[in-house]
Coordinates of C-alpha atoms in Angstrom, one line a residue:
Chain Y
X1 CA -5.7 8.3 36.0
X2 CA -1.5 8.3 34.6
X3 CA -1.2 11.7 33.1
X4 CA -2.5 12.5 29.9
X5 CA -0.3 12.7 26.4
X6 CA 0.2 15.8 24.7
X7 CA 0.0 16.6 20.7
X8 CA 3.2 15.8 20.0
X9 CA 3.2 11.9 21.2
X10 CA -0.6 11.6 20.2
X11 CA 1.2 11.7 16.7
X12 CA 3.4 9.2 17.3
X13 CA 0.8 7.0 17.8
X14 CA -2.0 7.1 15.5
X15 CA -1.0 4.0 13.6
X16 CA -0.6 1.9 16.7
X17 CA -4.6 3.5 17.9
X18 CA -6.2 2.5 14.5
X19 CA -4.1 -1.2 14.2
X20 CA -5.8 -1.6 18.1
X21 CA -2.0 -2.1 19.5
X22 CA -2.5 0.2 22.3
X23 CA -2.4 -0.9 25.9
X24 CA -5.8 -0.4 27.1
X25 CA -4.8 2.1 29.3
X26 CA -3.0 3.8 26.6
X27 CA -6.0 4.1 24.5
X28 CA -8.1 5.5 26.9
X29 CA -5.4 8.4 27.0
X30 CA -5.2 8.5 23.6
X31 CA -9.0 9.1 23.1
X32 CA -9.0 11.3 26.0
X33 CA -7.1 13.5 24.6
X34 CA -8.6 13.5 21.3
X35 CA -11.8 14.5 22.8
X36 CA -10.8 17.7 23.8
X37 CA -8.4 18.5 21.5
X38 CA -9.4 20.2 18.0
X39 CA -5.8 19.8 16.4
X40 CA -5.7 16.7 16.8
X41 CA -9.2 16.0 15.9
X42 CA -8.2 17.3 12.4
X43 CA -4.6 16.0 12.9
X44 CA -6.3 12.4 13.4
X45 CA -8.8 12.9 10.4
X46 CA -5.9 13.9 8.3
X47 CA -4.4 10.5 8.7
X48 CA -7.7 8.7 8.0
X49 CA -8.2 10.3 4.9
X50 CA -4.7 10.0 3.6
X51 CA -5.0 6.4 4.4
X52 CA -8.7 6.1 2.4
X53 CA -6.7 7.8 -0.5
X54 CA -4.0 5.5 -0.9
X55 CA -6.1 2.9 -0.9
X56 CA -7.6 4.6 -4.3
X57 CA -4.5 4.3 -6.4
X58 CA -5.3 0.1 -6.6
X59 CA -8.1 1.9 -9.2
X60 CA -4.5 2.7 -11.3
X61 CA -6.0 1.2 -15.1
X62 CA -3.7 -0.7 -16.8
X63 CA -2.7 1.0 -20.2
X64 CA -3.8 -0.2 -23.4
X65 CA -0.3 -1.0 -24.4
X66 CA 0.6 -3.3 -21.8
X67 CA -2.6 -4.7 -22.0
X68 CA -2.4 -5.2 -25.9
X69 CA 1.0 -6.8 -25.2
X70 CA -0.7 -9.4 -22.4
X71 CA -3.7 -10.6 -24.9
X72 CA -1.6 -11.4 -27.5
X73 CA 0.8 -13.1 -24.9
X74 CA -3.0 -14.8 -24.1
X75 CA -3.2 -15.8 -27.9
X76 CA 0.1 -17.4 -28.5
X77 CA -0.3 -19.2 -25.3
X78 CA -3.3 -21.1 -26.6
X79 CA -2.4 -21.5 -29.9
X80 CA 0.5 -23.4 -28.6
X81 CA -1.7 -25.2 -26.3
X82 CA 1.8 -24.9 -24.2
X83 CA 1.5 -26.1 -20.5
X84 CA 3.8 -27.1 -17.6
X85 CA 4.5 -30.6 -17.2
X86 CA 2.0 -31.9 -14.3
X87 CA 2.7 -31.7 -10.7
X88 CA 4.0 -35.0 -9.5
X89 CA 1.8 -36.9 -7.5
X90 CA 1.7 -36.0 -3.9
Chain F
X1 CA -20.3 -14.4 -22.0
X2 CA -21.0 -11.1 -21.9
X3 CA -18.4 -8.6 -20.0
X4 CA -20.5 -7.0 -17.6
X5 CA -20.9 -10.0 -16.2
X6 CA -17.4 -11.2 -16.7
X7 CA -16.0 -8.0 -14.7
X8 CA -18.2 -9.6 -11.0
X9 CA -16.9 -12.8 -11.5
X10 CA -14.5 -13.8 -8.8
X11 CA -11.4 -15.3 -9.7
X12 CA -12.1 -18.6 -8.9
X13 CA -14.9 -18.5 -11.8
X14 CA -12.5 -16.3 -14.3
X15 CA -9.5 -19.3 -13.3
X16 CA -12.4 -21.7 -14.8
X17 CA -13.0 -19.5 -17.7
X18 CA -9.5 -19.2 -18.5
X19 CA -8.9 -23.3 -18.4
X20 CA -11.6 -23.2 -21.2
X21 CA -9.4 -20.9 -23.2
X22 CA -11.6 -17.8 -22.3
X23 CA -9.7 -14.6 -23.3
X24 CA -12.5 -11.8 -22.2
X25 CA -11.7 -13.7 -18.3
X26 CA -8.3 -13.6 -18.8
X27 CA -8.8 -9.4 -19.7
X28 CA -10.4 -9.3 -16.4
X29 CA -8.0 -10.9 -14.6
X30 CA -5.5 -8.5 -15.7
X31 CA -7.1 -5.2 -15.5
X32 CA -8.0 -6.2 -11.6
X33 CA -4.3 -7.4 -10.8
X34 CA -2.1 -6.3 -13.4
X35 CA -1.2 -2.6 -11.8
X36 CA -0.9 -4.1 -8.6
X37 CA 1.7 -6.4 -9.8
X38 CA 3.8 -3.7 -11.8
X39 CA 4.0 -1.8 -8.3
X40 CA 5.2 -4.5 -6.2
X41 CA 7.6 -5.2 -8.8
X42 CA 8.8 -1.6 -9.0
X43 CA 10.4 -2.1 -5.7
X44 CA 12.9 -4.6 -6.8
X45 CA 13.8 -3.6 -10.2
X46 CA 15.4 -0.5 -11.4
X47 CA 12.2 0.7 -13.9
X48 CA 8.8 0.7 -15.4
X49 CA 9.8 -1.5 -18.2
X50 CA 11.7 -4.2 -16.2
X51 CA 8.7 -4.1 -13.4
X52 CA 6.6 -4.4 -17.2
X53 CA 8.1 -7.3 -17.9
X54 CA 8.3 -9.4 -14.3
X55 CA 4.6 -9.1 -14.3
X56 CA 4.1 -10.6 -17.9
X57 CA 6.4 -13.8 -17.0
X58 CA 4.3 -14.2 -14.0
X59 CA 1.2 -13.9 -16.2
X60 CA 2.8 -16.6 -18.8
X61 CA 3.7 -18.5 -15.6
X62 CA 0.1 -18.8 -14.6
X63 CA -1.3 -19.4 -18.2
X64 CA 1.1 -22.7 -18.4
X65 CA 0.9 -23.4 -15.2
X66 CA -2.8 -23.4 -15.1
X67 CA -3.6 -27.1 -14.9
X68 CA -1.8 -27.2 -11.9
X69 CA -3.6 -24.2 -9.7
X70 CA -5.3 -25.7 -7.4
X71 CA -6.6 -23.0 -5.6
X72 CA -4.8 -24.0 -2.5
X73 CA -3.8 -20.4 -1.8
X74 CA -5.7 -17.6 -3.6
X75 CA -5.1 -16.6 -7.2
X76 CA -3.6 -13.1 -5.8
X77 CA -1.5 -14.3 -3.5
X78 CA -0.1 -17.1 -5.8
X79 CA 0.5 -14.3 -8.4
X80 CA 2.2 -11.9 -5.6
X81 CA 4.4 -14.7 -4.5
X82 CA 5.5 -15.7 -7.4
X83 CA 6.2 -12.2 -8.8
X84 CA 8.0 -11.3 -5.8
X85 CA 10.2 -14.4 -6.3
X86 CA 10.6 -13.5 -10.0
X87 CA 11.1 -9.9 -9.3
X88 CA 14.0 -10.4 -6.4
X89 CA 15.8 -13.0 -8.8
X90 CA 15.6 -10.0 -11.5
X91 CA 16.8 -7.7 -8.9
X92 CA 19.5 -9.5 -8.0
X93 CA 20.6 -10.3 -11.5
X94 CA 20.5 -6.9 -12.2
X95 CA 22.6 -6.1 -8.6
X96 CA 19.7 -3.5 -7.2
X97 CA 18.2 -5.6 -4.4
X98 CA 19.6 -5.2 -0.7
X99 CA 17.5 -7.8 1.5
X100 CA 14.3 -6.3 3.2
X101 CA 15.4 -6.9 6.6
X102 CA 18.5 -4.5 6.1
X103 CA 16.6 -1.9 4.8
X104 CA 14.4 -2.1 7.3
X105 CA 16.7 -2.2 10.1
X106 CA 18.8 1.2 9.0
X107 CA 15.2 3.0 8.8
X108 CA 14.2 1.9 12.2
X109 CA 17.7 2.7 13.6
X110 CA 17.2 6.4 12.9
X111 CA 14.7 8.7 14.6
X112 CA 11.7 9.9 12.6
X113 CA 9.2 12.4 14.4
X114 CA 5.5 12.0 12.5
X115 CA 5.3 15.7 12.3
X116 CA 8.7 18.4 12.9
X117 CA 8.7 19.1 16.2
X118 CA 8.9 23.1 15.2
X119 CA 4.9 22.7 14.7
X120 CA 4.8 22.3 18.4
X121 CA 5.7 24.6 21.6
X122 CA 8.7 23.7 23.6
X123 CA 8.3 20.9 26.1
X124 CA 9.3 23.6 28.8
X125 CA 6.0 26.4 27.6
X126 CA 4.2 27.4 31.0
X127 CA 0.8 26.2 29.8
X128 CA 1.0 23.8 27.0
X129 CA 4.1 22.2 26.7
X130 CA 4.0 19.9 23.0
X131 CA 0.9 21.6 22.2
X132 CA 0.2 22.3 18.4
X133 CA 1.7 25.4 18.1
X134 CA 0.7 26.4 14.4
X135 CA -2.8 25.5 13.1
X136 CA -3.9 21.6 11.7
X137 CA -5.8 23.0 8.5
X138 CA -9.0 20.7 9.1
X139 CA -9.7 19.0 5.9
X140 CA -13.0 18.5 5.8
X141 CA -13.6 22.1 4.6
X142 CA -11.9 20.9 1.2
X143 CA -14.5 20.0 -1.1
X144 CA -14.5 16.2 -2.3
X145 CA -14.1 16.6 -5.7
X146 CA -10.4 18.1 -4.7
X147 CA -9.2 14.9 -3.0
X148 CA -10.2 12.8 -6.4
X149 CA -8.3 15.1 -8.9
X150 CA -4.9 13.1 -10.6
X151 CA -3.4 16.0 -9.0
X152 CA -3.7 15.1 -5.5
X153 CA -3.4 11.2 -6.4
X154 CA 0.1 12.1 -7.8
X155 CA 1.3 14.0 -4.9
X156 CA 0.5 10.9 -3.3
X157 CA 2.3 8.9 -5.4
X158 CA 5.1 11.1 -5.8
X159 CA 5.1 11.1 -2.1
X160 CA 5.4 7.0 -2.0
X161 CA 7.9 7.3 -4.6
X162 CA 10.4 9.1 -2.3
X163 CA 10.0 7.2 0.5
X164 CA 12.5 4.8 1.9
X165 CA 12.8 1.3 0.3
X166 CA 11.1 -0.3 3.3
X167 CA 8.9 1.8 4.1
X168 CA 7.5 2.2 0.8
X169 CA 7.3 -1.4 0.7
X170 CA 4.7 -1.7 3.7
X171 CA 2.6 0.8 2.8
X172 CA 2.6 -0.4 -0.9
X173 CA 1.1 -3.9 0.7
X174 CA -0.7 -3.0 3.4
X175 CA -2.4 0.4 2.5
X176 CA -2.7 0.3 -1.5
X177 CA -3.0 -3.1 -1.8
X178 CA -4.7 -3.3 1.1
X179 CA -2.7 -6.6 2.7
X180 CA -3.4 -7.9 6.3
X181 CA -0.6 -7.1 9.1
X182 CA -0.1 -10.6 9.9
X183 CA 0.5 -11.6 6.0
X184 CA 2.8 -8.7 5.6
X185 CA 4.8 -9.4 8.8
X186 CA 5.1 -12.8 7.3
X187 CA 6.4 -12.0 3.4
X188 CA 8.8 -9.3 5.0
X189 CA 10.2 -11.7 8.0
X190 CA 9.7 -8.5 10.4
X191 CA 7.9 -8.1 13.8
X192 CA 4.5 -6.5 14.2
X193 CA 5.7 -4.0 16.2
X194 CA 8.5 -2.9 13.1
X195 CA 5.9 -3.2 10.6
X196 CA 4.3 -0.9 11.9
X197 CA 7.0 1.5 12.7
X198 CA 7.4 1.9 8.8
X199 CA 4.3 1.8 8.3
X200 CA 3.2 4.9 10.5
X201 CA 6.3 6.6 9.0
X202 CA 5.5 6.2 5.7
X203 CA 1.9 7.3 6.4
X204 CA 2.8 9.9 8.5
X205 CA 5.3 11.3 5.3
X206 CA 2.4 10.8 2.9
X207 CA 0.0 13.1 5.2
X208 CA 2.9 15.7 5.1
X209 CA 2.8 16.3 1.5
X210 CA -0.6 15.8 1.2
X211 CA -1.0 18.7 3.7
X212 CA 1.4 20.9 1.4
X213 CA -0.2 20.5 -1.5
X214 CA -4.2 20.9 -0.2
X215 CA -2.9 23.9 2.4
X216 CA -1.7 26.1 -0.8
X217 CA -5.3 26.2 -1.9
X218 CA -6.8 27.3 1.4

Protein backbone atom coordinates (compact mmCIF):
# COMPACT_ATOMS: atom_id res chain seq x y z
CA UNK A 1 0.00 0.00 0.00
CA UNK A 2 1.31 4.10 -1.27
CA UNK A 3 2.45 5.54 1.96
CA UNK A 4 0.23 6.73 4.46
CA UNK A 5 -0.80 10.69 5.11
CA UNK A 6 0.20 12.44 7.99
CA UNK A 7 -2.03 15.02 10.34
CA UNK A 8 -1.30 17.78 8.62
CA UNK A 9 -2.76 16.73 4.89
CA UNK A 10 -5.54 14.50 6.75
CA UNK A 11 -6.81 18.19 7.47
CA UNK A 12 -6.78 19.26 4.23
CA UNK A 13 -9.03 16.78 3.31
CA UNK A 14 -11.84 16.23 5.60
CA UNK A 15 -14.33 18.02 3.38
CA UNK A 16 -13.32 16.14 0.26
CA UNK A 17 -13.65 12.47 2.79
CA UNK A 18 -17.30 13.49 3.98
CA UNK A 19 -18.54 14.95 0.23
CA UNK A 20 -17.20 11.05 -0.88
CA UNK A 21 -14.69 12.93 -3.48
CA UNK A 22 -11.80 10.93 -2.54
CA UNK A 23 -10.07 8.49 -4.91
CA UNK A 24 -10.76 5.23 -3.48
CA UNK A 25 -7.37 4.66 -2.78
CA UNK A 26 -7.17 7.94 -1.11
CA UNK A 27 -9.90 7.07 1.28
CA UNK A 28 -8.59 4.05 2.42
CA UNK A 29 -5.53 6.18 3.53
CA UNK A 30 -7.48 8.66 4.87
CA UNK A 31 -9.41 6.16 7.15
CA UNK A 32 -6.31 4.40 7.85
CA UNK A 33 -4.92 6.88 9.28
CA UNK A 34 -7.79 7.96 11.31
CA UNK A 35 -7.83 4.65 12.87
CA UNK A 36 -4.89 4.92 14.64
CA UNK A 37 -4.69 8.37 15.17
CA UNK A 38 -6.35 10.04 18.37
CA UNK A 39 -5.88 13.75 17.14
CA UNK A 40 -7.40 13.34 14.41
CA UNK A 41 -10.11 11.29 15.67
CA UNK A 42 -11.04 14.40 17.73
CA UNK A 43 -9.71 16.71 14.91
CA UNK A 44 -12.25 14.80 12.54
CA UNK A 45 -15.21 14.97 15.23
CA UNK A 46 -14.49 18.61 15.56
CA UNK A 47 -15.41 19.21 12.00
CA UNK A 48 -18.62 17.02 12.24
CA UNK A 49 -19.91 18.81 14.97
CA UNK A 50 -19.08 22.30 13.80
CA UNK A 51 -20.84 21.27 10.66
CA UNK A 52 -24.12 19.84 12.80
CA UNK A 53 -24.02 23.35 14.46
CA UNK A 54 -24.28 25.49 11.66
CA UNK A 55 -26.84 23.76 10.43
CA UNK A 56 -28.77 24.93 13.76
CA UNK A 57 -28.67 28.70 13.03
CA UNK A 58 -31.69 27.85 10.06
CA UNK A 59 -33.69 27.64 13.73
CA UNK A 60 -32.75 31.75 13.61
CA UNK A 61 -36.83 33.07 14.56
CA UNK A 62 -37.84 35.78 12.68
CA UNK A 63 -38.48 38.89 14.98
CA UNK A 64 -41.77 40.14 15.79
CA UNK A 65 -41.13 43.30 14.08
CA UNK A 66 -40.34 42.12 10.80
CA UNK A 67 -42.94 39.75 11.05
CA UNK A 68 -45.60 42.42 12.12
CA UNK A 69 -44.36 44.41 9.12
CA UNK A 70 -44.89 41.07 6.62
CA UNK A 71 -48.72 40.42 7.87
CA UNK A 72 -49.75 43.63 7.31
CA UNK A 73 -47.84 43.59 3.95
CA UNK A 74 -50.34 40.08 3.86
CA UNK A 75 -53.41 42.33 4.65
CA UNK A 76 -53.02 45.16 2.19
CA UNK A 77 -52.22 42.58 -0.40
CA UNK A 78 -55.65 41.01 -0.10
CA UNK A 79 -57.58 43.89 0.48
CA UNK A 80 -56.35 44.99 -2.83
CA UNK A 81 -57.12 41.73 -4.26
CA UNK A 82 -53.76 42.98 -6.40
CA UNK A 83 -52.24 40.25 -8.67
CA UNK A 84 -49.80 39.96 -11.60
CA UNK A 85 -51.22 39.97 -14.88
CA UNK A 86 -51.44 36.11 -16.07
CA UNK A 87 -48.64 34.26 -17.59
CA UNK A 88 -49.15 34.23 -21.31
CA UNK A 89 -50.06 31.02 -22.65
CA UNK A 90 -47.34 28.69 -23.35
CA UNK B 1 -57.55 25.78 10.79
CA UNK B 2 -55.89 25.50 13.78
CA UNK B 3 -51.90 26.37 13.95
CA UNK B 4 -50.54 23.32 15.18
CA UNK B 5 -51.59 21.86 12.33
CA UNK B 6 -50.75 24.68 10.08
CA UNK B 7 -46.97 24.69 11.27
CA UNK B 8 -46.65 20.48 9.47
CA UNK B 9 -48.21 21.53 6.49
CA UNK B 10 -45.81 21.41 3.56
CA UNK B 11 -45.70 24.22 1.39
CA UNK B 12 -47.42 23.00 -1.33
CA UNK B 13 -50.57 22.80 1.13
CA UNK B 14 -49.75 26.42 2.92
CA UNK B 15 -49.34 27.73 -1.23
CA UNK B 16 -53.14 26.44 -1.40
CA UNK B 17 -54.01 28.09 1.87
CA UNK B 18 -52.61 31.16 0.86
CA UNK B 19 -54.57 31.24 -2.70
CA UNK B 20 -57.68 31.12 -0.45
CA UNK B 21 -56.46 34.27 1.32
CA UNK B 22 -55.27 32.27 4.38
CA UNK B 23 -53.05 34.52 6.58
CA UNK B 24 -52.16 31.91 9.61
CA UNK B 25 -50.34 29.80 6.23
CA UNK B 26 -48.90 32.77 5.05
CA UNK B 27 -47.30 33.24 9.04
CA UNK B 28 -45.95 29.91 8.45
CA UNK B 29 -44.53 30.32 5.42
CA UNK B 30 -42.61 33.13 6.78
CA UNK B 31 -41.31 32.02 10.03
CA UNK B 32 -39.92 28.71 8.05
CA UNK B 33 -38.21 30.87 5.23
CA UNK B 34 -38.12 34.31 6.15
CA UNK B 35 -34.49 34.20 8.13
CA UNK B 36 -33.14 32.18 5.53
CA UNK B 37 -33.93 34.70 3.01
CA UNK B 38 -32.61 37.87 5.06
CA UNK B 39 -29.19 35.83 5.18
CA UNK B 40 -28.75 35.15 1.60
CA UNK B 41 -29.62 38.53 1.04
CA UNK B 42 -27.02 39.87 3.54
CA UNK B 43 -24.40 38.80 1.15
CA UNK B 44 -25.29 41.26 -1.56
CA UNK B 45 -26.44 44.25 0.23
CA UNK B 46 -24.56 46.49 2.48
CA UNK B 47 -27.09 45.83 5.88
CA UNK B 48 -29.81 44.33 7.90
CA UNK B 49 -32.35 46.73 6.83
CA UNK B 50 -31.63 46.56 3.03
CA UNK B 51 -31.33 42.51 3.33
CA UNK B 52 -35.01 43.40 5.41
CA UNK B 53 -36.33 44.85 2.73
CA UNK B 54 -35.21 42.41 -0.48
CA UNK B 55 -36.89 39.67 1.40
CA UNK B 56 -40.30 41.57 1.77
CA UNK B 57 -40.42 42.46 -2.16
CA UNK B 58 -39.77 38.85 -2.76
CA UNK B 59 -42.62 38.08 -0.27
CA UNK B 60 -44.98 40.81 -2.17
CA UNK B 61 -43.58 39.22 -5.35
CA UNK B 62 -44.99 35.86 -4.48
CA UNK B 63 -48.35 37.12 -2.94
CA UNK B 64 -49.16 38.86 -6.55
CA UNK B 65 -47.62 36.44 -8.28
CA UNK B 66 -49.43 33.62 -6.81
CA UNK B 67 -51.88 32.61 -9.52
CA UNK B 68 -49.05 32.03 -11.53
CA UNK B 69 -46.89 29.46 -9.18
CA UNK B 70 -47.15 26.58 -10.58
CA UNK B 71 -45.07 24.59 -8.58
CA UNK B 72 -42.83 23.77 -11.36
CA UNK B 73 -39.66 24.33 -9.16
CA UNK B 74 -40.19 24.34 -5.33
CA UNK B 75 -41.66 27.21 -3.33
CA UNK B 76 -37.96 27.65 -1.69
CA UNK B 77 -36.07 27.61 -4.54
CA UNK B 78 -38.44 29.98 -6.51
CA UNK B 79 -38.16 32.35 -3.45
CA UNK B 80 -34.21 31.94 -3.26
CA UNK B 81 -33.99 32.64 -7.01
CA UNK B 82 -35.87 35.33 -7.07
CA UNK B 83 -34.37 37.04 -4.08
CA UNK B 84 -31.08 36.45 -5.24
CA UNK B 85 -32.05 38.21 -8.52
CA UNK B 86 -33.64 40.96 -6.53
CA UNK B 87 -30.86 41.18 -4.13
CA UNK B 88 -27.85 41.40 -6.92
CA UNK B 89 -29.95 44.13 -8.83
CA UNK B 90 -30.05 46.01 -5.16
CA UNK B 91 -26.43 45.39 -4.89
CA UNK B 92 -25.57 46.62 -7.84
CA UNK B 93 -27.63 49.67 -7.62
CA UNK B 94 -26.15 50.37 -4.53
CA UNK B 95 -22.33 49.60 -6.25
CA UNK B 96 -21.48 46.74 -3.45
CA UNK B 97 -21.60 43.59 -5.55
CA UNK B 98 -18.37 42.20 -7.29
CA UNK B 99 -19.53 39.00 -9.38
CA UNK B 100 -19.16 35.53 -7.45
CA UNK B 101 -16.81 34.09 -9.83
CA UNK B 102 -14.14 36.94 -8.98
CA UNK B 103 -14.42 36.61 -5.49
CA UNK B 104 -14.11 33.23 -5.69
CA UNK B 105 -11.19 33.07 -7.88
CA UNK B 106 -8.86 35.67 -5.62
CA UNK B 107 -9.75 33.26 -2.52
CA UNK B 108 -8.71 30.16 -4.32
CA UNK B 109 -5.66 31.91 -5.75
CA UNK B 110 -4.17 32.30 -2.27
CA UNK B 111 -3.01 29.45 -0.02
CA UNK B 112 -5.11 28.64 3.11
CA UNK B 113 -3.76 25.77 5.46
CA UNK B 114 -7.09 24.26 7.51
CA UNK B 115 -5.20 24.43 10.69
CA UNK B 116 -1.56 26.79 11.18
CA UNK B 117 1.02 24.65 10.42
CA UNK B 118 2.76 25.74 13.97
CA UNK B 119 0.20 23.09 15.57
CA UNK B 120 2.26 20.56 13.84
CA UNK B 121 6.06 19.21 14.02
CA UNK B 122 8.32 20.08 11.21
CA UNK B 123 8.20 17.95 8.11
CA UNK B 124 11.94 17.11 8.86
CA UNK B 125 11.10 15.65 13.05
CA UNK B 126 12.92 12.15 13.21
CA UNK B 127 9.76 10.26 14.15
CA UNK B 128 6.67 12.10 13.33
CA UNK B 129 7.14 14.50 10.72
CA UNK B 130 3.38 16.68 10.40
CA UNK B 131 2.31 15.07 13.43
CA UNK B 132 -0.03 17.11 15.77
CA UNK B 133 2.29 18.66 17.75
CA UNK B 134 0.00 20.37 20.46
CA UNK B 135 -3.07 18.57 21.79
CA UNK B 136 -6.86 18.43 19.68
CA UNK B 137 -9.03 19.18 22.87
CA UNK B 138 -11.66 16.28 22.13
CA UNK B 139 -14.95 17.76 22.34
CA UNK B 140 -16.98 15.23 23.39
CA UNK B 141 -16.01 15.92 26.99
CA UNK B 142 -17.95 19.34 26.65
CA UNK B 143 -21.33 18.82 27.95
CA UNK B 144 -24.24 19.35 25.33
CA UNK B 145 -26.04 21.93 26.85
CA UNK B 146 -22.62 24.15 26.11
CA UNK B 147 -22.72 23.69 22.26
CA UNK B 148 -26.73 25.05 22.37
CA UNK B 149 -25.98 28.32 24.36
CA UNK B 150 -26.47 31.79 22.03
CA UNK B 151 -23.05 32.09 23.06
CA UNK B 152 -21.44 29.42 21.12
CA UNK B 153 -24.08 29.99 18.14
CA UNK B 154 -22.74 33.54 17.92
CA UNK B 155 -19.17 32.69 17.74
CA UNK B 156 -20.42 30.82 15.02
CA UNK B 157 -21.95 33.46 13.41
CA UNK B 158 -19.46 35.94 14.17
CA UNK B 159 -17.10 33.48 12.70
CA UNK B 160 -19.33 33.32 9.25
CA UNK B 161 -19.55 37.00 9.39
CA UNK B 162 -15.77 37.39 8.88
CA UNK B 163 -15.25 35.11 6.38
CA UNK B 164 -14.53 35.88 2.82
CA UNK B 165 -17.39 36.90 0.55
CA UNK B 166 -17.27 33.53 -1.25
CA UNK B 167 -16.66 31.55 1.09
CA UNK B 168 -19.24 32.71 3.30
CA UNK B 169 -21.47 32.38 0.53
CA UNK B 170 -21.07 28.43 0.19
CA UNK B 171 -21.31 27.64 3.48
CA UNK B 172 -24.31 29.97 4.00
CA UNK B 173 -26.07 27.55 1.07
CA UNK B 174 -24.76 24.48 1.59
CA UNK B 175 -24.19 24.10 5.45
CA UNK B 176 -26.98 26.46 7.02
CA UNK B 177 -29.32 26.19 4.55
CA UNK B 178 -28.41 23.02 3.95
CA UNK B 179 -28.38 23.16 -0.21
CA UNK B 180 -27.17 20.18 -2.39
CA UNK B 181 -23.43 20.43 -4.01
CA UNK B 182 -24.76 20.09 -7.39
CA UNK B 183 -27.51 23.06 -6.92
CA UNK B 184 -24.90 25.22 -5.35
CA UNK B 185 -22.31 24.54 -8.12
CA UNK B 186 -24.95 25.52 -10.40
CA UNK B 187 -26.38 29.08 -8.80
CA UNK B 188 -22.54 30.05 -8.23
CA UNK B 189 -21.41 28.93 -11.98
CA UNK B 190 -18.21 27.25 -10.13
CA UNK B 191 -16.69 23.69 -10.37
CA UNK B 192 -17.29 20.95 -7.73
CA UNK B 193 -13.97 20.71 -7.00
CA UNK B 194 -13.88 24.97 -6.16
CA UNK B 195 -16.94 24.67 -4.30
CA UNK B 196 -15.57 22.71 -2.23
CA UNK B 197 -12.32 24.39 -1.71
CA UNK B 198 -14.29 27.32 -0.06
CA UNK B 199 -16.37 25.31 1.39
CA UNK B 200 -13.67 23.33 3.56
CA UNK B 201 -12.03 26.75 4.16
CA UNK B 202 -14.81 28.27 5.47
CA UNK B 203 -15.56 25.21 7.68
CA UNK B 204 -12.22 24.71 8.54
CA UNK B 205 -12.20 28.80 9.90
CA UNK B 206 -15.49 28.16 11.65
CA UNK B 207 -13.91 25.03 13.60
CA UNK B 208 -11.03 27.40 14.50
CA UNK B 209 -13.01 29.77 16.52
CA UNK B 210 -15.22 27.42 17.72
CA UNK B 211 -12.18 25.67 19.19
CA UNK B 212 -11.12 29.10 20.82
CA UNK B 213 -13.99 29.78 22.39
CA UNK B 214 -14.96 26.01 23.87
CA UNK B 215 -10.97 25.49 24.74
CA UNK B 216 -11.12 28.62 27.28
CA UNK B 217 -13.53 26.64 29.35
CA UNK B 218 -11.57 23.48 29.64
Amino acid sequence: MAEEITCKELVELVTDYLEEALPTEQRARFEAHLSRCEGCQSYFAQMRRTILLLGRLTEDTVPPAAKAELLTLFRNWKESGESDPPAPAE
Amino acid sequence: MNDSTITQMDDVTLLAALRRGDESAFATLVERHHASLVRLAMMYVPDQAAAEDVAQETWLGLLKGLDRFEGRSSLKTWLFTVLTNRAKTRGLRESRSTPFSALAKSELDTDEPSVASERFLPPDHSQWPDEWGTYVSAWDEIPEEKFLTGETMDVIRQAIAALPPAQREVITRRDIEGWPAQEVCNILAITETNQRVLLHRARSKVRQALEQYLNEGL
